[in-house]
Tab-separated table of C-alpha atoms in Angstrom:
chain	number	residue	atom	x	y	z
Z	17	UNK	CA	10.295	91.116	1.209
Z	18	UNK	CA	6.719	89.886	1.642
Z	19	UNK	CA	3.855	91.853	0.106
Z	20	UNK	CA	0.283	90.962	1.041
Z	21	UNK	CA	-1.701	92.287	-1.909
Z	22	UNK	CA	-4.967	91.060	-0.450
Z	23	UNK	CA	-5.573	90.518	3.260
Z	24	UNK	CA	-4.350	87.373	4.918
Z	25	UNK	CA	-6.319	86.222	7.925
Z	26	UNK	CA	-5.633	84.447	11.154
Z	27	UNK	CA	-6.508	80.748	11.148
Z	28	UNK	CA	-8.674	81.449	14.182
Z	29	UNK	CA	-10.178	84.759	15.290
Z	30	UNK	CA	-6.877	86.493	16.019
Z	31	UNK	CA	-3.217	86.296	15.043
Z	32	UNK	CA	-0.768	84.717	17.458
Z	33	UNK	CA	0.885	87.205	19.803
Z	34	UNK	CA	3.859	87.439	22.133
Z	35	UNK	CA	5.564	90.261	24.032
Z	36	UNK	CA	6.794	91.753	20.720
Z	37	UNK	CA	3.409	91.851	19.009
Z	38	UNK	CA	1.255	89.832	16.649
Z	39	UNK	CA	2.920	87.663	14.049
Z	40	UNK	CA	2.644	85.116	11.267
Z	41	UNK	CA	4.369	81.819	11.870
Z	42	UNK	CA	6.992	80.351	9.553
Z	43	UNK	CA	4.634	77.493	8.750
Z	44	UNK	CA	2.139	79.872	7.139
Z	45	UNK	CA	4.630	80.646	4.364
Z	46	UNK	CA	6.111	77.150	4.265
Z	47	UNK	CA	2.696	75.525	3.775
Z	48	UNK	CA	1.896	77.916	0.920
Z	49	UNK	CA	5.155	76.978	-0.787
Z	50	UNK	CA	4.589	73.266	-0.162
Z	51	UNK	CA	1.190	73.390	-1.866
Z	52	UNK	CA	2.779	74.952	-4.947
Z	53	UNK	CA	5.704	72.509	-5.081
Z	54	UNK	CA	3.430	69.481	-4.686
Z	55	UNK	CA	1.153	70.654	-7.495
Z	56	UNK	CA	4.000	71.543	-9.858
Z	57	UNK	CA	5.984	68.338	-9.592
Z	58	UNK	CA	3.014	65.973	-9.676
Z	59	UNK	CA	1.932	67.737	-12.861
Z	60	UNK	CA	5.466	67.630	-14.305
Z	61	UNK	CA	6.410	64.050	-13.352
Z	62	UNK	CA	4.110	61.311	-14.687
Z	63	UNK	CA	5.732	58.634	-12.547
Z	64	UNK	CA	5.194	60.723	-9.418
Z	65	UNK	CA	1.604	61.328	-10.500
Z	66	UNK	CA	1.108	57.572	-10.751
Z	67	UNK	CA	2.614	56.976	-7.291
Z	68	UNK	CA	0.440	59.611	-5.613
Z	69	UNK	CA	-2.679	58.529	-7.495
Z	70	UNK	CA	-2.117	54.916	-6.368
Z	71	UNK	CA	-1.804	56.082	-2.761
Z	72	UNK	CA	-4.969	58.193	-2.930
Z	73	UNK	CA	-6.966	55.249	-4.257
Z	74	UNK	CA	-5.970	52.829	-1.503
Z	75	UNK	CA	-8.375	54.217	1.115
Z	76	UNK	CA	-5.822	56.409	2.916
Z	77	UNK	CA	-6.480	57.666	6.431
Z	78	UNK	CA	-8.242	61.000	6.170
Z	79	UNK	CA	-5.939	62.893	8.561
Z	80	UNK	CA	-2.785	61.653	6.845
Z	81	UNK	CA	-3.551	62.447	3.195
Z	82	UNK	CA	-1.865	65.838	2.920
Z	83	UNK	CA	1.185	64.751	4.937
Z	84	UNK	CA	1.651	61.519	2.991
Z	85	UNK	CA	1.280	63.164	-0.419
Z	86	UNK	CA	3.876	65.795	0.518
Z	87	UNK	CA	6.234	63.096	1.806
Z	88	UNK	CA	6.160	61.308	-1.555
Z	89	UNK	CA	6.779	64.500	-3.513
Z	90	UNK	CA	9.581	65.883	-1.341
Z	91	UNK	CA	11.366	62.540	-1.186
Z	92	UNK	CA	11.994	62.872	-4.924
Z	93	UNK	CA	12.154	66.667	-5.126
Z	94	UNK	CA	13.622	68.121	-1.897
Z	95	UNK	CA	13.250	71.651	-3.267
Z	96	UNK	CA	12.540	73.267	0.100
Z	97	UNK	CA	15.425	71.718	2.012
Z	98	UNK	CA	17.524	74.437	3.584
Z	99	UNK	CA	15.055	77.227	2.857
Z	100	UNK	CA	15.382	80.168	5.232
Z	101	UNK	CA	12.110	81.617	6.531
Z	102	UNK	CA	11.907	83.577	9.805
Z	103	UNK	CA	10.169	81.673	12.605
Z	104	UNK	CA	8.011	84.715	13.415
Z	105	UNK	CA	7.071	87.558	11.072
Z	106	UNK	CA	5.781	90.461	13.117
Z	107	UNK	CA	2.866	92.457	11.725
Z	108	UNK	CA	2.638	96.260	12.033
Z	109	UNK	CA	-0.347	96.818	14.292
Z	110	UNK	CA	-1.653	99.688	12.156
Z	111	UNK	CA	-2.213	97.177	9.328
Z	112	UNK	CA	-4.197	94.700	11.417
Z	113	UNK	CA	-7.973	94.987	11.290
Z	114	UNK	CA	-10.887	92.977	12.600
Z	115	UNK	CA	-12.973	92.424	9.478
Z	116	UNK	CA	-16.262	90.896	8.461
Z	117	UNK	CA	-15.437	88.020	6.110
Z	118	UNK	CA	-18.056	86.249	4.001
Z	119	UNK	CA	-17.921	82.668	2.756
Z	120	UNK	CA	-18.826	82.390	-0.939
Z	121	UNK	CA	-20.020	78.932	-1.987
Z	122	UNK	CA	-18.581	78.153	-5.437
Z	123	UNK	CA	-21.275	75.599	-6.289
Z	124	UNK	CA	-24.307	77.541	-5.130
Z	125	UNK	CA	-22.745	80.858	-6.225
Z	126	UNK	CA	-23.920	82.667	-3.126
Z	127	UNK	CA	-22.748	83.709	0.322
Z	128	UNK	CA	-23.560	81.053	2.900
Z	129	UNK	CA	-22.202	82.488	6.144
Z	130	UNK	CA	-19.972	85.185	7.615
Z	131	UNK	CA	-17.699	85.762	10.590
Z	132	UNK	CA	-15.263	88.286	12.039
Z	133	UNK	CA	-11.521	87.649	11.990
Z	134	UNK	CA	-8.274	89.589	12.225
Z	135	UNK	CA	-6.671	90.340	8.871
Z	136	UNK	CA	-3.396	91.866	7.740
Z	137	UNK	CA	-2.643	93.677	4.508
Z	138	UNK	CA	0.634	95.427	3.812
Z	139	UNK	CA	4.366	95.017	3.251
Z	140	UNK	CA	6.910	93.254	5.457
Z	141	UNK	CA	10.053	94.864	4.070
Z	142	UNK	CA	12.551	93.247	6.440
Z	143	UNK	CA	11.471	89.674	5.744
Z	144	UNK	CA	13.939	87.715	3.622
Z	145	UNK	CA	13.191	84.267	2.278
Z	146	UNK	CA	16.313	82.561	0.946
Z	147	UNK	CA	16.901	79.301	-0.882
Z	148	UNK	CA	19.342	77.826	-3.379
Z	149	UNK	CA	16.263	76.776	-5.355
Z	150	UNK	CA	14.448	80.105	-5.672
Z	151	UNK	CA	14.070	79.821	-9.449
Z	152	UNK	CA	12.418	76.388	-9.112
Z	153	UNK	CA	10.233	77.705	-6.302
Z	154	UNK	CA	9.232	80.659	-8.478
Z	155	UNK	CA	8.251	78.397	-11.380
Z	156	UNK	CA	6.192	76.187	-9.082
Z	157	UNK	CA	4.415	79.116	-7.416
Z	158	UNK	CA	3.578	80.718	-10.756
Z	159	UNK	CA	2.134	77.471	-12.129
Z	160	UNK	CA	0.153	76.772	-8.963
Z	161	UNK	CA	-1.279	80.296	-8.725
Z	162	UNK	CA	-2.322	80.233	-12.392
Z	163	UNK	CA	-4.092	76.910	-12.002
Z	164	UNK	CA	-5.780	77.887	-8.752
Z	165	UNK	CA	-7.116	81.073	-10.334
Z	166	UNK	CA	-8.223	79.197	-13.452
Z	167	UNK	CA	-10.313	76.941	-11.246
Z	168	UNK	CA	-11.817	79.884	-9.369
Z	169	UNK	CA	-12.413	81.823	-12.586
Z	170	UNK	CA	-14.322	78.883	-14.037
Z	171	UNK	CA	-16.374	78.536	-10.838
Z	172	UNK	CA	-17.105	82.287	-10.714
Z	173	UNK	CA	-17.771	82.801	-14.420
Z	174	UNK	CA	-20.879	84.918	-14.886
Z	175	UNK	CA	-20.877	86.084	-11.257
Z	176	UNK	CA	-20.159	89.549	-9.898
Z	177	UNK	CA	-16.631	88.381	-9.067
Z	178	UNK	CA	-15.442	87.319	-12.520
Z	179	UNK	CA	-13.640	90.629	-13.136
Z	180	UNK	CA	-11.964	90.468	-9.736
Z	181	UNK	CA	-10.560	87.005	-10.463
Z	182	UNK	CA	-9.408	88.198	-13.902
Z	183	UNK	CA	-7.516	91.014	-12.191
Z	184	UNK	CA	-5.694	88.522	-9.957
Z	185	UNK	CA	-4.886	86.408	-13.009
Z	186	UNK	CA	-3.305	89.391	-14.730
Z	187	UNK	CA	-1.212	90.227	-11.664
Z	188	UNK	CA	0.059	86.662	-11.361
Z	189	UNK	CA	0.927	86.538	-15.068
Z	190	UNK	CA	2.527	89.949	-15.409
Z	191	UNK	CA	3.377	91.558	-12.082
Z	192	UNK	CA	3.932	89.335	-9.050
Z	193	UNK	CA	7.418	87.801	-8.829
Z	194	UNK	CA	6.601	84.766	-6.648
Z	195	UNK	CA	2.848	84.564	-5.953
Z	196	UNK	CA	1.653	82.576	-2.927
Z	197	UNK	CA	-1.710	81.963	-1.252
Z	198	UNK	CA	-1.252	82.426	2.477
Z	199	UNK	CA	-3.377	81.707	5.517
Z	200	UNK	CA	-7.052	80.923	5.649
Z	201	UNK	CA	-8.527	81.598	2.206
Z	202	UNK	CA	-11.012	78.715	2.084
Z	203	UNK	CA	-12.761	76.478	4.606
Z	204	UNK	CA	-11.953	73.410	2.493
Z	205	UNK	CA	-9.644	70.808	4.091
Z	206	UNK	CA	-6.206	70.585	2.449
Z	207	UNK	CA	-6.767	74.001	0.800
Z	208	UNK	CA	-4.852	73.560	-2.462
Z	209	UNK	CA	-2.632	70.637	-1.461
Z	210	UNK	CA	-4.379	68.244	-3.869
Z	211	UNK	CA	-4.977	70.798	-6.622
Z	212	UNK	CA	-3.620	68.581	-9.399
Z	213	UNK	CA	-6.161	65.859	-8.677
Z	214	UNK	CA	-9.163	68.203	-8.717
Z	215	UNK	CA	-9.239	67.587	-12.460
Z	216	UNK	CA	-8.886	63.788	-12.225
Z	217	UNK	CA	-12.491	62.636	-11.982
Z	218	UNK	CA	-11.501	59.061	-11.144
Z	219	UNK	CA	-9.639	60.181	-8.021
Z	220	UNK	CA	-12.276	62.752	-7.008
Z	221	UNK	CA	-15.094	60.229	-7.282
Z	222	UNK	CA	-13.136	57.542	-5.429
Z	223	UNK	CA	-12.356	59.816	-2.477
Z	224	UNK	CA	-15.913	61.105	-2.377
Z	225	UNK	CA	-17.337	57.595	-2.355
Z	226	UNK	CA	-14.900	55.995	0.084
Z	227	UNK	CA	-13.858	58.855	2.368
Z	228	UNK	CA	-16.860	61.160	1.914
Z	229	UNK	CA	-14.628	64.115	1.008
Z	230	UNK	CA	-14.573	66.359	-2.034
Z	231	UNK	CA	-10.991	67.532	-2.521
Z	232	UNK	CA	-12.023	70.554	-4.589
Z	233	UNK	CA	-12.527	73.843	-2.717
Z	234	UNK	CA	-16.231	74.456	-2.267
Z	235	UNK	CA	-15.810	78.016	-1.085
Z	236	UNK	CA	-13.545	81.057	-0.962
Z	237	UNK	CA	-13.332	83.780	1.677
Z	238	UNK	CA	-14.275	87.307	0.642
Z	239	UNK	CA	-13.815	90.677	2.331
Z	240	UNK	CA	-16.780	92.877	1.316
Z	241	UNK	CA	-15.405	96.139	2.711
Z	242	UNK	CA	-12.579	96.199	0.178
Z	243	UNK	CA	-13.903	93.764	-2.465
Z	244	UNK	CA	-11.052	91.265	-2.134
Z	245	UNK	CA	-10.559	87.523	-1.833
Z	246	UNK	CA	-8.249	86.553	0.978
Z	247	UNK	CA	-4.703	85.296	0.918
Z	248	UNK	CA	-2.842	86.595	-2.146
Z	249	UNK	CA	0.748	87.590	-1.429
Z	250	UNK	CA	4.077	87.960	-3.199
Z	251	UNK	CA	7.647	87.069	-2.273
Z	252	UNK	CA	10.166	89.541	-3.691
């Protein structure tokens, strides 16, 4: 079962659609799981951390960073091999809405722009995600979600959204079985793929100087109608 506790949005203006309706692709869930696995095992394995750090500080090609980091992690920890995720997950049309979404800049602590996009919030009861490594996946997703929310809580401390982030933190810690961040929840390249290295100033500064990119999320997407940040879901 997949539960979208806060709305997930289409990567563009609308969800993909075929003759059976609008749907989420398999890759949407797979990419969310990959981000968590990459974070968890780089944090857990010092040798892997060293390998990835060395790669990041050798002027990598911008478009290849996320792919190459994942390749190094999954070569050593093939946790997602054989995972079963449906290719298409159809969305009940009554739960799809075109919403005004605002972009909240975490540095400036203000909204910087807005746009309309299709969103989905609800439960996909018939969706089963199966793996022989579900316990390892669960541990990785929990650790990743906690760290992602810690970063956002720190960035939003003292703002009107501090209590909202604290609520998500409580749900991740005490309620959600396997928390994942799905779809478009930030405009930042790589989303959370390089989360571990957000805290490594040496790597951040090197990439900023040589590739002109800041790997930390500079913004999050917010739905004002319901007072929610986008993308939080749970696998049960």
